[in-house]
mmCIF file of C-alpha atoms in Angstrom:
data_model
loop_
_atom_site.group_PDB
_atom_site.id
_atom_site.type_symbol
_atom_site.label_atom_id
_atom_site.label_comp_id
_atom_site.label_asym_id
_atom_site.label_seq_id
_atom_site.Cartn_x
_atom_site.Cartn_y
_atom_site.Cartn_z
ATOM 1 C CA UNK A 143 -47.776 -50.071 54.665
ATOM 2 C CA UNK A 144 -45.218 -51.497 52.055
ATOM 3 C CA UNK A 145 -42.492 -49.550 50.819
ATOM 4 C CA UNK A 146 -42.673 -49.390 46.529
ATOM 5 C CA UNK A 147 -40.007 -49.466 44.494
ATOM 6 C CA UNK A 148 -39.418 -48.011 41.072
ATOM 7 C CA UNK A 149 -40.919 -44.589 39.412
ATOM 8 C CA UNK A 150 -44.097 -42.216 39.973
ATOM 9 C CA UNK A 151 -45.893 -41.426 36.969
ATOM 10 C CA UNK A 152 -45.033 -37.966 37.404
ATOM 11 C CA UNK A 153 -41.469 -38.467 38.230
ATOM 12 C CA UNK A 154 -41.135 -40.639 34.834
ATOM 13 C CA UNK A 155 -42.897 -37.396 32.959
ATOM 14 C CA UNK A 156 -40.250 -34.779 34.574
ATOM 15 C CA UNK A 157 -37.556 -37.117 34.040
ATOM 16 C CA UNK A 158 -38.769 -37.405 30.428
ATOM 17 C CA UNK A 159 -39.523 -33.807 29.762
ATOM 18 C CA UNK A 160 -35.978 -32.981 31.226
ATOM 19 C CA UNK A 161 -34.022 -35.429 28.838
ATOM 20 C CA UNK A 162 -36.117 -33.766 25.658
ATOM 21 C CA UNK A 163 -34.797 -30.229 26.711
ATOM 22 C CA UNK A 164 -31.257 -31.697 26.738
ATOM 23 C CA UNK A 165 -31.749 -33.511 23.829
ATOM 24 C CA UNK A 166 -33.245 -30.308 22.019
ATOM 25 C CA UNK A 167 -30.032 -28.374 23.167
ATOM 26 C CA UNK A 168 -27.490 -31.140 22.635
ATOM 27 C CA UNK A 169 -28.413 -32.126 18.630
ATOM 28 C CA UNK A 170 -28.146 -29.332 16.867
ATOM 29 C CA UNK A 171 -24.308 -28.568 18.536
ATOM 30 C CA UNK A 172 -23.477 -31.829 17.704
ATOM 31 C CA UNK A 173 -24.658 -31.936 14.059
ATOM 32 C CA UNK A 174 -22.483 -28.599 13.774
ATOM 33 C CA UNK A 175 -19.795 -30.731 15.222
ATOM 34 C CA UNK A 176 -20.001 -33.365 12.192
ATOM 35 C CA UNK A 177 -20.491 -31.020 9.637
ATOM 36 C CA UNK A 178 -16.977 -29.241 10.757
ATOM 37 C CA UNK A 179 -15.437 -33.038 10.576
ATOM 38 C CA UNK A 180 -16.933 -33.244 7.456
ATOM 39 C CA UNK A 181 -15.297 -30.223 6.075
ATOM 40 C CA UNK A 182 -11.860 -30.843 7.911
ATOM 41 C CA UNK A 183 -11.891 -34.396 6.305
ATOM 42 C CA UNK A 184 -12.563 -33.396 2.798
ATOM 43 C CA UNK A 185 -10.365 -30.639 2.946
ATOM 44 C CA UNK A 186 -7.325 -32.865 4.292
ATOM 45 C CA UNK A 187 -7.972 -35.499 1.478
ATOM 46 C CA UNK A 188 -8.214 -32.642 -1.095
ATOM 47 C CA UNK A 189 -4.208 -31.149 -0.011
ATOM 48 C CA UNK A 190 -2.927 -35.341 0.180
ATOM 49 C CA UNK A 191 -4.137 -35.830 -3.387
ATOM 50 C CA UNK A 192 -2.337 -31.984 -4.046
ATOM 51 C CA UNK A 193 1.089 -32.982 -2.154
ATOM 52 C CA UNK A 194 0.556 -36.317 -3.853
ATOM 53 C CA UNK A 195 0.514 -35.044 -7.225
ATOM 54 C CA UNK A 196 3.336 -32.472 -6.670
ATOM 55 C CA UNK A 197 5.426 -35.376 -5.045
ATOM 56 C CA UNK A 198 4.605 -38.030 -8.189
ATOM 57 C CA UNK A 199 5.844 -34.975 -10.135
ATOM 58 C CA UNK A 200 9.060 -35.233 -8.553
ATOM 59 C CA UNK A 201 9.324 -38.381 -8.375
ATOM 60 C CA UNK A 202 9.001 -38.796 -12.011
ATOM 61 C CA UNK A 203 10.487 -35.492 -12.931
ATOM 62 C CA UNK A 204 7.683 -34.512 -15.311
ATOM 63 C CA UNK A 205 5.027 -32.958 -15.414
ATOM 64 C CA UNK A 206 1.922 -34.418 -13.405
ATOM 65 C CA UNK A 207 -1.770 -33.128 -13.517
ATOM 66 C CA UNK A 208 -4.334 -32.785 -10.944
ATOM 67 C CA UNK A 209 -7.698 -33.494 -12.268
ATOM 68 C CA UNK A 210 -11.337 -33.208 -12.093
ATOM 69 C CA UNK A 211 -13.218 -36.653 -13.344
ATOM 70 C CA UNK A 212 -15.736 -35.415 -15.607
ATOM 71 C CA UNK A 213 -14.594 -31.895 -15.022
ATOM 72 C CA UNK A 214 -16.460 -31.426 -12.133
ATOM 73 C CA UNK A 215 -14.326 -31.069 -8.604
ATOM 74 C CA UNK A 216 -17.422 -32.313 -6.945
ATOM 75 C CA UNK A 217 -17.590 -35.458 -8.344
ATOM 76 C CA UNK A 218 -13.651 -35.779 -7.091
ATOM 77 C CA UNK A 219 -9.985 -35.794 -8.711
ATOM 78 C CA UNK A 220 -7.424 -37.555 -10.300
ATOM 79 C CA UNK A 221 -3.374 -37.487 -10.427
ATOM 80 C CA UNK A 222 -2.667 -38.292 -13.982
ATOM 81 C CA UNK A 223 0.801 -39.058 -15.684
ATOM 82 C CA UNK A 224 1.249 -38.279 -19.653
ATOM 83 C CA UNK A 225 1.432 -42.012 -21.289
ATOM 84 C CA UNK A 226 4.775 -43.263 -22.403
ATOM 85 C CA UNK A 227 5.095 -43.098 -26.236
ATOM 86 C CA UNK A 228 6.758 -46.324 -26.491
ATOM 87 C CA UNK A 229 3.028 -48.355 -25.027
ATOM 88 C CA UNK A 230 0.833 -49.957 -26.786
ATOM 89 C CA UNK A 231 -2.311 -48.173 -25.846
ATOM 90 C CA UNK A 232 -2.359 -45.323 -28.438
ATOM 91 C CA UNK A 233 -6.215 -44.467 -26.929
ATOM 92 C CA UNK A 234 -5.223 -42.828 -23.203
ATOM 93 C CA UNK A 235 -2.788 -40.198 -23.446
ATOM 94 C CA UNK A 236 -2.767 -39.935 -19.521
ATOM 95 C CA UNK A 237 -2.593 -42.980 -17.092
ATOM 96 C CA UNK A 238 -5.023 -42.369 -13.950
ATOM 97 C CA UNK A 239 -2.061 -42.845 -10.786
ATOM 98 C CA UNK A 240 -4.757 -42.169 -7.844
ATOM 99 C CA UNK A 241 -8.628 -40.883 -8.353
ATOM 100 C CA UNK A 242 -10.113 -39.826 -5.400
ATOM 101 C CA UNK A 243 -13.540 -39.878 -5.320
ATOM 102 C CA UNK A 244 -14.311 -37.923 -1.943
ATOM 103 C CA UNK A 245 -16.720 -35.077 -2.449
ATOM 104 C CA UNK A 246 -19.962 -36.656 -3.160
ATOM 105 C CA UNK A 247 -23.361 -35.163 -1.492
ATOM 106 C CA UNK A 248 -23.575 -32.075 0.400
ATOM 107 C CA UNK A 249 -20.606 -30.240 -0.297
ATOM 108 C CA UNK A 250 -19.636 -27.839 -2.436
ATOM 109 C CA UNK A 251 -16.612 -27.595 -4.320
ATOM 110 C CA UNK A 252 -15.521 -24.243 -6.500
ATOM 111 C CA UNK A 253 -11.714 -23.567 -7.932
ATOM 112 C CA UNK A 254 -10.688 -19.857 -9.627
ATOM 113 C CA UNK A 255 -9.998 -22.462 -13.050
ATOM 114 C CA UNK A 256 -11.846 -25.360 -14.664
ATOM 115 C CA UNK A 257 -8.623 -26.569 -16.248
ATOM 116 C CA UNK A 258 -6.418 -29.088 -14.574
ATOM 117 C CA UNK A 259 -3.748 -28.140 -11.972
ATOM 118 C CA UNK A 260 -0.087 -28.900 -13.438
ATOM 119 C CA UNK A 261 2.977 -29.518 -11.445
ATOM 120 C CA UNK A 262 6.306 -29.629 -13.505
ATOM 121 C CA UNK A 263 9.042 -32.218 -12.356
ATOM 122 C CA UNK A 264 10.998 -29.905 -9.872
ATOM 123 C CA UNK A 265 7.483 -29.740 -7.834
ATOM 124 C CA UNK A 266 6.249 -26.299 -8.796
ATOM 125 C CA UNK A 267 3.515 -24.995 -10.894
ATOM 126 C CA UNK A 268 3.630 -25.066 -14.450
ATOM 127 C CA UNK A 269 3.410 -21.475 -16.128
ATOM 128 C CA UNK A 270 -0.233 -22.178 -17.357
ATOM 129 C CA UNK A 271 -1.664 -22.857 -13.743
ATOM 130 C CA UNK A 272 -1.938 -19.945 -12.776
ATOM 131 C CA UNK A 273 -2.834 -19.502 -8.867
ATOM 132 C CA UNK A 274 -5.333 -22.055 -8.078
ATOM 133 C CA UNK A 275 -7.396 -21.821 -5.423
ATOM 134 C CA UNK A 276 -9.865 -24.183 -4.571
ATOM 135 C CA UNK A 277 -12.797 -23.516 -2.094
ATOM 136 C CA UNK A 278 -15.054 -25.983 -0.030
ATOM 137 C CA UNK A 279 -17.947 -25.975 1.703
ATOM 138 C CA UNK A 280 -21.271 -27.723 2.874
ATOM 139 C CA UNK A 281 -23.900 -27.190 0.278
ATOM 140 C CA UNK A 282 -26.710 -26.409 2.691
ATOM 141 C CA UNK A 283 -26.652 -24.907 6.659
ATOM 142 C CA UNK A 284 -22.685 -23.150 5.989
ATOM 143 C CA UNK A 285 -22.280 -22.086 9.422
ATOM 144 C CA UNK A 286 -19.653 -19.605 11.313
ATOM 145 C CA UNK A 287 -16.276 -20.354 9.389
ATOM 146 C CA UNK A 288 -17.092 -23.930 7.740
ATOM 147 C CA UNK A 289 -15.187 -22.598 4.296
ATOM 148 C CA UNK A 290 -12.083 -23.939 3.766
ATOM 149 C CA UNK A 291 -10.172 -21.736 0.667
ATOM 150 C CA UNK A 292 -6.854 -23.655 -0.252
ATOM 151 C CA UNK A 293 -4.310 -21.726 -2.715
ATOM 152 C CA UNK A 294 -1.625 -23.290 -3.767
ATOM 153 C CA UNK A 295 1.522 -20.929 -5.114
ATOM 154 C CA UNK A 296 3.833 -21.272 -7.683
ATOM 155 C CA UNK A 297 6.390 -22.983 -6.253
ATOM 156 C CA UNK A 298 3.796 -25.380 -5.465
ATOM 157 C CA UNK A 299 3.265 -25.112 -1.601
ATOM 158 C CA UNK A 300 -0.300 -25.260 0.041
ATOM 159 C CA UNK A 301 -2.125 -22.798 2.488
ATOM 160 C CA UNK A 302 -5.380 -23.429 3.467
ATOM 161 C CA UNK A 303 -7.570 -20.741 5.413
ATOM 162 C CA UNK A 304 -10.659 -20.873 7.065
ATOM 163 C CA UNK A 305 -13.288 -18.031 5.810
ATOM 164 C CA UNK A 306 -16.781 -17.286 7.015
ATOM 165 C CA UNK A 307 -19.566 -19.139 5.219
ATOM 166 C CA UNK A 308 -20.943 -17.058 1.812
#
């Protein structure tokens, strides 16, 4: 009798059936895994359009805003500079220095103010800011501690903490 090479039948079904448990376990970990990335990203882009703001503010030694485009922080933010009087475009009062436009779908984007976050030209909050804090997370399937809450104080330094989804 010849020896056969290759699978059984049944040893291609166990083989199979084994590689759909793993497969069952493995996804779902790993789509918690992207989410996180997700989170980390957005948050890390959100605090490098802060410092960049605070930094233009010194640089410039005026005051610099931090904005939502159309109001909304989901939609993404701006660093904006008050125009020069001495320009010729009387229509913009601000001039747009870096929009970011990160936020998009699926996440969730919430700040203790609507109005726009002011840093004066020694790099700390004006008096109207207040203590912003801004808070991020996914929209839908917020698991373990996925929230990122970033406060920035008066002096205008950044903390951001992770929280437990809400």
């Amino acid at each position: 009798m010849r020896k056969r090479n290759g699978f059984t039948l049944i040893e291609l079904m166990v083989t199979l059936a084994v590689a759909a448990i793993l497969l069952t376990l493995g996804v779902p970990s790993f789509q918690y895994i992207l989410q996180s990335n997700r989170v980390s990203t957005q948050t890390n882009e959100l605090i490098t359009g802060i410092s960049g703001a605070r930094s233009e503010a010194v640089r410039r030694n005026q005051d610099v805003l931090l904005v939502p485009i159309d109001g909304d922080w989901n939609r993404g933010f701006q660093i904006e500079v008050p125009a020069l009087e001495d320009e010729d475009d009387e229509d913009d009062e601000f001039h747009v220095v870096r929009r970011f436009d990160t936020f998009g779908n699926g996440m969730d984007v919430t700040t203790t103010d609507a109005n726009p976050i002011t840093f004066a030209g020694r790099g700390s909050l004006t008096s109207g800011s207040g203590t912003p804090t801004i808070t991020l997370q996914p929209e839908r399937e917020c698991r373990g501690d996925m929230r990122r809450v970033i406060e920035i104080s008066a002096s205008g330094s950044v903390q951001t903490t992770r929280e437990a989804c809400q």
